[in-house]
Amino acid sequence: MSAQDTTEDRYTVISADCHAGADLLDYKPYLESRHHDAFDAWAATYVNPYEDLLADTADRNWNSERRLAELEADGIVAEVVFPNTIPPFFPSASLMAPAPTREEFEQRWAGLRAHNRWLADFCAAAPGRRAGVFQILLNDVDLAVEEIRRSVKAGLTGGVMLPGTPPGSGLPELYSSAYDPIWAACAELGVPVNHHAGSASPPLGEEPAARAVFMVETTWFSHRALWHLVFGGAFRRHPELKLVLTEQGSGWIPGVLDMLDYYHGRLVAAATKADTAESKFGAGLADSMGRGPSQVWRENCFVGASFMRPHEAALRDRIGLDKIMWGSDYPHDEGTHPYSREGLRLTYAGLPRDEIAAMVGGNAARVYGFDLDRLGEIAARVGPTVRELDEPLKEAPADATSPVFAQGGSVRIW
């Protein structure tokens, strides 16, 4: 009997998308001592560009007790923890910034390792309730593999945060076999490769339209990881590899899989006809890929469906019920906190109980290695009840900031 059964009338909710990081100066003890003087100089002049990391609520990123209390009040018993605050020596987000000089590259690698060490301690402060996602850079694959092995050994079970390779990065594209050692290490160690929205967009400049264009394009640039790894044959060479696409929506998946299947079939067929103009585009594709895109999705891929919308839940059979992992995006403004229960009602009310249980916790437990029996004991105290989530939400909370509550939030975007 599973924990979901023993809690009787409550769901075990695991957020597959939360964010955390240390307060800036608290990273110093996690740096190698040879970087301490450089860190002091950097930190003395650093100006944080993010308002939410300067607000009085910023400690939600590192205050373990506050975090546990707020998540429990929101009905959540465990979380997958993506990075949020700025690690040492980075100008802003750390997801892809290749350093302009060798010295800066070494410092930024040291900064990411400091974050990963801090994260291991942060996760250990709540045993069994946090799956920490550790960071790497792609400039040096050997260093990346070394950090993957060290992080898993340190107890981080959330897998690797895969940076993007946007236009202009100077890095090989994600379909390149140069990254095979990374895929091999993650497959061997049983941890997923996570690709989070916002981690692959190129810089867009400071024109007034830049932010709007970013919002339109950022999810598309993040989706690219799927077809890069599929067409690149990563899953043929490493059949145990798991890919998780997080905070990119989920309603786009059926249509994109149809498109990828179409191109796969078209190009593979064209490769058998040497006298056609298209034959060169499919040359070698069947051998390098193995299975088709939809089959790869069914066997290897998952979606971190942050603040999932009602129209996405309606597509659950086409996406794959066993692929969907709901996320609150705590502590971000676009997240569902402190109205996650209401967000869950809006999206899932009226659906079969076993299907809700899979999407709000069961799938994440399987992908990230959470113990549902152990978490069920906490859920029996704080989890949303079956009756609660069966009640349709008639009116959104007036001060809710998540897009899931926005008027027109069921429009089929992403």
XYZ file of C-alpha atoms in Angstrom:
414
model
C 0.000 0.000 0.000
C 1.415 3.388 -0.982
C 1.598 6.488 1.156
C -1.018 8.043 -1.112
C -3.423 5.305 0.007
C -2.561 5.489 3.701
C -3.147 9.256 3.899
C -6.752 8.433 2.912
C -8.158 11.847 2.083
C -5.040 13.948 1.469
C -2.647 14.348 -1.435
C 1.117 14.167 -1.133
C 2.162 17.313 -3.016
C 5.734 17.692 -4.276
C 6.650 20.897 -6.073
C 8.859 20.025 -9.050
C 9.882 23.659 -9.416
C 11.144 25.709 -6.486
C 14.184 27.992 -6.209
C 16.773 28.679 -3.525
C 20.266 30.001 -2.958
C 22.473 31.491 -0.280
C 22.605 35.102 0.783
C 25.541 36.619 -1.080
C 28.129 36.732 1.696
C 27.123 33.309 2.982
C 28.695 31.719 -0.078
C 32.197 32.611 1.112
C 32.686 29.615 3.471
C 31.823 27.316 0.562
C 34.546 28.745 -1.678
C 38.064 27.350 -1.743
C 40.205 29.617 0.445
C 42.343 30.702 -2.500
C 39.323 32.573 -3.859
C 38.447 34.409 -0.627
C 40.346 37.642 -1.317
C 38.905 37.882 -4.824
C 35.443 37.180 -3.442
C 35.771 39.974 -0.859
C 36.744 42.424 -3.580
C 33.926 41.295 -5.873
C 31.245 41.297 -3.169
C 32.219 44.783 -1.951
C 31.191 46.348 -5.265
C 28.521 43.946 -6.493
C 25.060 45.416 -7.087
C 22.295 42.820 -7.206
C 20.094 43.375 -10.283
C 17.031 41.526 -8.946
C 14.439 43.326 -6.830
C 13.124 40.143 -5.258
C 16.594 39.381 -3.871
C 16.696 42.799 -2.198
C 13.213 42.662 -0.641
C 12.483 41.671 2.948
C 11.177 38.353 1.628
C 14.529 37.417 0.061
C 15.360 35.104 2.953
C 12.813 32.631 1.624
C 15.717 31.523 -0.567
C 17.892 30.400 2.343
C 15.839 30.455 5.569
C 15.136 26.743 5.906
C 12.622 26.972 8.745
C 10.613 29.770 7.128
C 10.608 27.880 3.861
C 9.347 24.633 5.376
C 6.601 26.479 7.249
C 5.413 28.392 4.185
C 5.462 25.364 1.926
C 3.568 23.264 4.462
C 0.990 26.033 4.859
C 0.630 25.849 1.078
C 0.048 22.071 1.248
C 3.496 21.119 -0.124
C 5.658 18.512 1.623
C 8.745 18.333 -0.635
C 10.433 20.276 -3.409
C 12.847 20.124 -6.307
C 15.237 23.016 -5.689
C 16.556 24.965 -8.666
C 19.046 27.827 -8.184
C 17.922 31.405 -7.651
C 20.407 33.739 -5.969
C 23.622 34.960 -7.602
C 26.649 32.715 -6.991
C 30.086 34.257 -6.503
C 31.729 36.034 -9.442
C 28.659 36.064 -11.684
C 27.179 39.331 -12.991
C 23.608 38.017 -12.848
C 21.969 34.672 -13.622
C 24.462 31.829 -13.775
C 22.703 29.568 -16.234
C 24.873 30.145 -19.257
C 27.368 32.985 -18.808
C 30.646 31.918 -20.415
C 33.400 34.039 -18.892
C 35.426 36.340 -21.137
C 38.802 35.396 -19.622
C 40.358 32.228 -18.252
C 40.647 33.754 -14.773
C 36.967 34.710 -14.730
C 36.017 31.276 -16.008
C 37.919 29.643 -13.147
C 36.303 31.988 -10.643
C 32.817 31.322 -11.956
C 33.381 27.581 -11.795
C 34.455 28.109 -8.188
C 31.275 30.111 -7.609
C 29.057 27.349 -8.982
C 30.824 24.746 -6.873
C 30.263 26.979 -3.830
C 26.549 27.087 -4.614
C 26.409 23.316 -5.031
C 28.153 22.785 -1.685
C 25.773 25.226 0.001
C 22.817 23.476 -1.619
C 23.922 20.095 -0.281
C 23.833 21.509 3.256
C 20.504 23.227 2.597
C 18.945 19.976 1.416
C 20.440 18.062 4.332
C 18.643 20.470 6.686
C 15.339 18.910 5.565
C 16.144 15.220 5.026
C 14.129 13.571 2.282
C 12.233 16.754 1.450
C 14.548 18.560 -0.986
C 16.037 17.351 -4.256
C 18.750 19.868 -5.059
C 19.530 20.669 -8.702
C 23.242 21.365 -9.066
C 24.905 23.655 -11.583
C 27.618 23.205 -14.189
C 29.106 25.104 -17.113
C 29.534 23.499 -20.515
C 32.875 25.097 -21.451
C 34.836 22.206 -19.943
C 33.073 18.849 -20.161
C 35.606 17.052 -17.959
C 35.083 19.585 -15.161
C 31.327 19.236 -15.616
C 31.442 15.465 -15.202
C 33.681 15.811 -12.169
C 31.191 18.213 -10.568
C 28.240 15.955 -11.415
C 29.878 13.024 -9.629
C 30.902 15.141 -6.648
C 27.437 16.679 -6.289
C 25.623 13.343 -6.415
C 28.052 11.934 -3.846
C 27.275 14.955 -1.642
C 23.604 13.973 -1.630
C 22.090 16.192 -4.328
C 19.398 14.101 -6.002
C 17.805 16.714 -8.264
C 20.230 16.180 -11.118
C 22.098 18.663 -13.252
C 20.934 22.096 -14.361
C 21.681 22.092 -18.079
C 22.760 25.502 -19.365
C 21.642 26.631 -22.775
C 23.820 27.181 -25.826
C 22.145 30.263 -27.313
C 23.295 31.895 -30.530
C 26.548 33.707 -29.904
C 27.593 31.566 -26.937
C 30.521 30.052 -28.813
C 29.677 26.623 -27.394
C 28.855 23.472 -29.383
C 25.115 22.996 -29.814
C 23.417 20.596 -27.402
C 23.075 17.955 -30.106
C 26.881 17.699 -30.253
C 28.472 14.413 -29.204
C 30.976 16.561 -27.275
C 28.533 16.444 -24.352
C 28.237 12.652 -24.305
C 30.296 12.314 -21.099
C 27.702 14.506 -19.326
C 24.769 12.402 -20.555
C 26.665 9.210 -19.674
C 27.393 10.357 -16.120
C 23.777 11.380 -15.454
C 22.442 8.119 -16.903
C 24.896 6.069 -14.856
C 24.126 7.916 -11.623
C 20.365 7.883 -12.191
C 19.858 11.641 -11.970
C 17.968 13.711 -14.549
C 19.164 16.436 -16.846
C 16.979 19.485 -16.140
C 16.496 22.332 -18.588
C 14.727 25.319 -17.051
C 13.048 28.199 -18.859
C 15.217 31.286 -19.199
C 18.401 29.260 -19.484
C 18.905 29.418 -23.239
C 17.845 32.810 -24.572
C 20.425 35.063 -26.221
C 20.909 38.614 -24.915
C 18.378 40.946 -26.518
C 19.710 44.374 -25.620
C 17.992 47.310 -23.945
C 15.397 48.408 -26.500
C 11.864 48.928 -25.108
C 10.590 45.804 -26.873
C 13.351 43.578 -25.508
C 11.445 42.316 -22.462
C 8.333 41.519 -24.463
C 10.369 39.709 -27.111
C 12.136 37.791 -24.344
C 8.801 36.620 -22.946
C 7.629 35.510 -26.386
C 10.836 33.677 -27.271
C 12.319 32.395 -24.024
C 10.234 29.230 -23.829
C 10.975 28.390 -27.481
C 14.704 28.678 -26.866
C 14.270 26.376 -23.869
C 12.225 23.852 -25.884
C 15.191 23.483 -28.265
C 16.952 21.201 -25.792
C 14.329 18.534 -26.519
C 14.862 18.284 -30.257
C 18.613 18.809 -29.954
C 19.016 15.800 -27.669
C 16.476 13.728 -29.606
C 17.942 14.325 -33.061
C 21.459 14.233 -31.626
C 20.935 10.619 -30.529
C 21.670 11.188 -26.843
C 18.878 8.818 -25.817
C 19.972 6.096 -28.236
C 23.489 6.111 -26.810
C 22.257 6.493 -23.211
C 18.839 4.819 -22.957
C 18.633 5.419 -19.191
C 19.017 9.205 -19.591
C 16.136 11.332 -18.264
C 15.368 14.851 -19.508
C 13.089 17.210 -17.557
C 11.839 20.442 -19.143
C 10.740 22.797 -16.370
C 8.708 26.024 -16.265
C 8.180 26.013 -20.012
C 4.496 25.214 -19.960
C 3.239 21.852 -21.175
C 0.463 22.574 -23.651
C 2.992 22.837 -26.476
C 4.239 19.269 -26.114
C 1.684 17.320 -28.217
C 2.022 19.686 -31.164
C 5.808 19.753 -31.022
C 5.989 15.958 -30.838
C 3.744 15.762 -33.907
C 6.078 18.175 -35.699
C 9.210 16.272 -34.682
C 7.675 12.962 -35.750
C 6.783 14.503 -39.093
C 10.306 15.742 -39.758
C 11.830 12.516 -38.505
C 9.694 10.411 -40.829
C 10.137 12.765 -43.748
C 13.921 13.022 -43.454
C 14.512 9.326 -42.799
C 12.408 8.486 -45.864
C 14.214 11.083 -47.963
C 17.575 9.586 -47.032
C 16.663 6.423 -48.954
C 16.231 8.383 -52.171
C 19.619 9.594 -53.297
C 18.231 11.538 -56.247
C 16.154 13.970 -54.140
C 17.179 17.388 -52.870
C 16.198 16.405 -49.311
C 18.213 13.213 -49.114
C 21.226 14.909 -47.556
C 19.147 16.314 -44.678
C 18.219 12.850 -43.441
C 21.503 11.114 -44.150
C 22.511 8.994 -41.139
C 19.601 10.241 -39.032
C 17.907 6.867 -38.541
C 21.106 5.249 -37.310
C 22.107 8.129 -35.007
C 18.655 8.590 -33.452
C 17.263 5.102 -33.157
C 13.714 5.568 -31.888
C 11.390 8.297 -33.156
C 10.728 11.505 -31.171
C 7.393 10.473 -29.640
C 8.830 7.179 -28.443
C 11.813 8.968 -26.912
C 9.407 11.309 -25.121
C 7.405 8.379 -23.755
C 10.483 6.585 -22.457
C 12.909 9.319 -21.410
C 11.305 12.744 -20.948
C 9.254 14.610 -18.353
C 7.824 18.079 -17.831
C 8.063 20.244 -14.727
C 4.636 21.818 -15.199
C 4.966 24.958 -13.122
C 1.656 26.564 -12.092
C -0.114 24.241 -14.507
C -3.183 25.693 -16.237
C -6.574 24.008 -16.768
C -6.127 23.668 -20.552
C -2.852 21.816 -19.951
C -4.499 19.348 -17.603
C -7.033 18.640 -20.351
C -4.108 17.539 -22.555
C -2.672 15.172 -19.943
C -3.318 12.005 -21.951
C -1.562 13.439 -25.005
C 1.333 14.786 -22.945
C 1.508 11.574 -20.914
C -0.080 11.397 -17.494
C 3.099 9.824 -16.126
C 5.209 12.715 -17.475
C 3.605 15.658 -15.687
C 5.059 17.061 -12.445
C 3.268 20.072 -10.980
C 5.387 22.901 -9.550
C 4.606 25.973 -7.458
C 7.678 28.018 -8.494
C 8.173 29.131 -4.883
C 9.310 31.794 -3.955
C 8.860 33.643 -7.274
C 6.052 36.165 -7.767
C 4.695 34.185 -10.708
C 4.464 31.135 -8.465
C 1.284 29.980 -6.756
C 2.380 30.680 -3.155
C 0.484 31.324 -0.905
C -2.429 30.088 -3.006
C -1.172 26.728 -4.200
C -4.254 24.952 -2.895
C -6.424 27.302 -4.935
C -4.179 26.827 -7.961
C -4.498 23.065 -7.662
C -8.278 23.355 -7.415
C -8.426 25.572 -10.483
C -6.446 23.099 -12.571
C -7.437 19.681 -11.257
C -10.962 19.859 -9.765
C -13.107 17.045 -11.105
C -10.267 14.841 -12.342
C -9.830 11.239 -11.120
C -8.040 10.996 -7.796
C -5.277 8.695 -8.998
C -4.492 11.027 -11.885
C -4.243 14.053 -9.593
C -2.037 12.088 -7.200
C 0.368 11.267 -10.031
C 0.636 14.827 -11.328
C 0.984 16.577 -7.951
C 3.489 14.181 -6.400
C 3.757 10.611 -7.584
C 5.595 11.346 -10.821
C 8.086 13.681 -9.134
C 8.764 11.065 -6.471
C 9.639 8.548 -9.169
C 11.865 10.909 -11.194
C 13.715 12.502 -8.273
C 13.775 9.623 -5.808
C 11.482 10.932 -3.058
C 10.107 8.421 -0.557
C 6.309 8.669 -0.776
C 5.765 6.618 2.356
C 7.905 8.988 4.399
C 6.362 12.090 2.843
C 2.877 10.681 3.291
C 3.260 11.031 7.051
C 3.746 14.768 6.612
C 1.005 14.995 3.997
C -1.419 13.421 6.456
C -1.000 16.599 8.483
C -0.647 19.377 5.870
C -1.626 18.043 2.431
C -4.731 19.284 0.612
C -7.691 16.981 1.035
C -9.353 15.106 -1.775
C -12.579 16.934 -1.030
C -10.775 20.269 -1.140
C -9.286 19.702 -4.592
C -12.586 18.333 -5.878
C -14.196 21.727 -5.263
C -13.925 23.933 -8.381
C -12.417 27.364 -7.787
C -15.085 29.946 -8.561
C -13.041 33.070 -7.945
C -9.291 33.699 -7.898
C -7.751 35.281 -4.783
C -7.731 39.049 -5.288
C -4.016 39.435 -4.556
C -2.775 36.313 -6.364
C 0.132 37.021 -8.745
C 0.534 33.701 -10.561
C -0.433 33.547 -14.258
C -2.526 30.484 -13.472
C -5.102 32.847 -11.943
C -4.939 35.464 -14.692
C -8.106 36.239 -16.594
C -7.734 34.322 -19.798
C -5.214 32.059 -18.059
C -6.702 29.065 -19.837
C -5.787 30.411 -23.252
C -3.627 27.863 -25.021
C -0.162 29.446 -24.809
C 3.290 27.855 -24.543
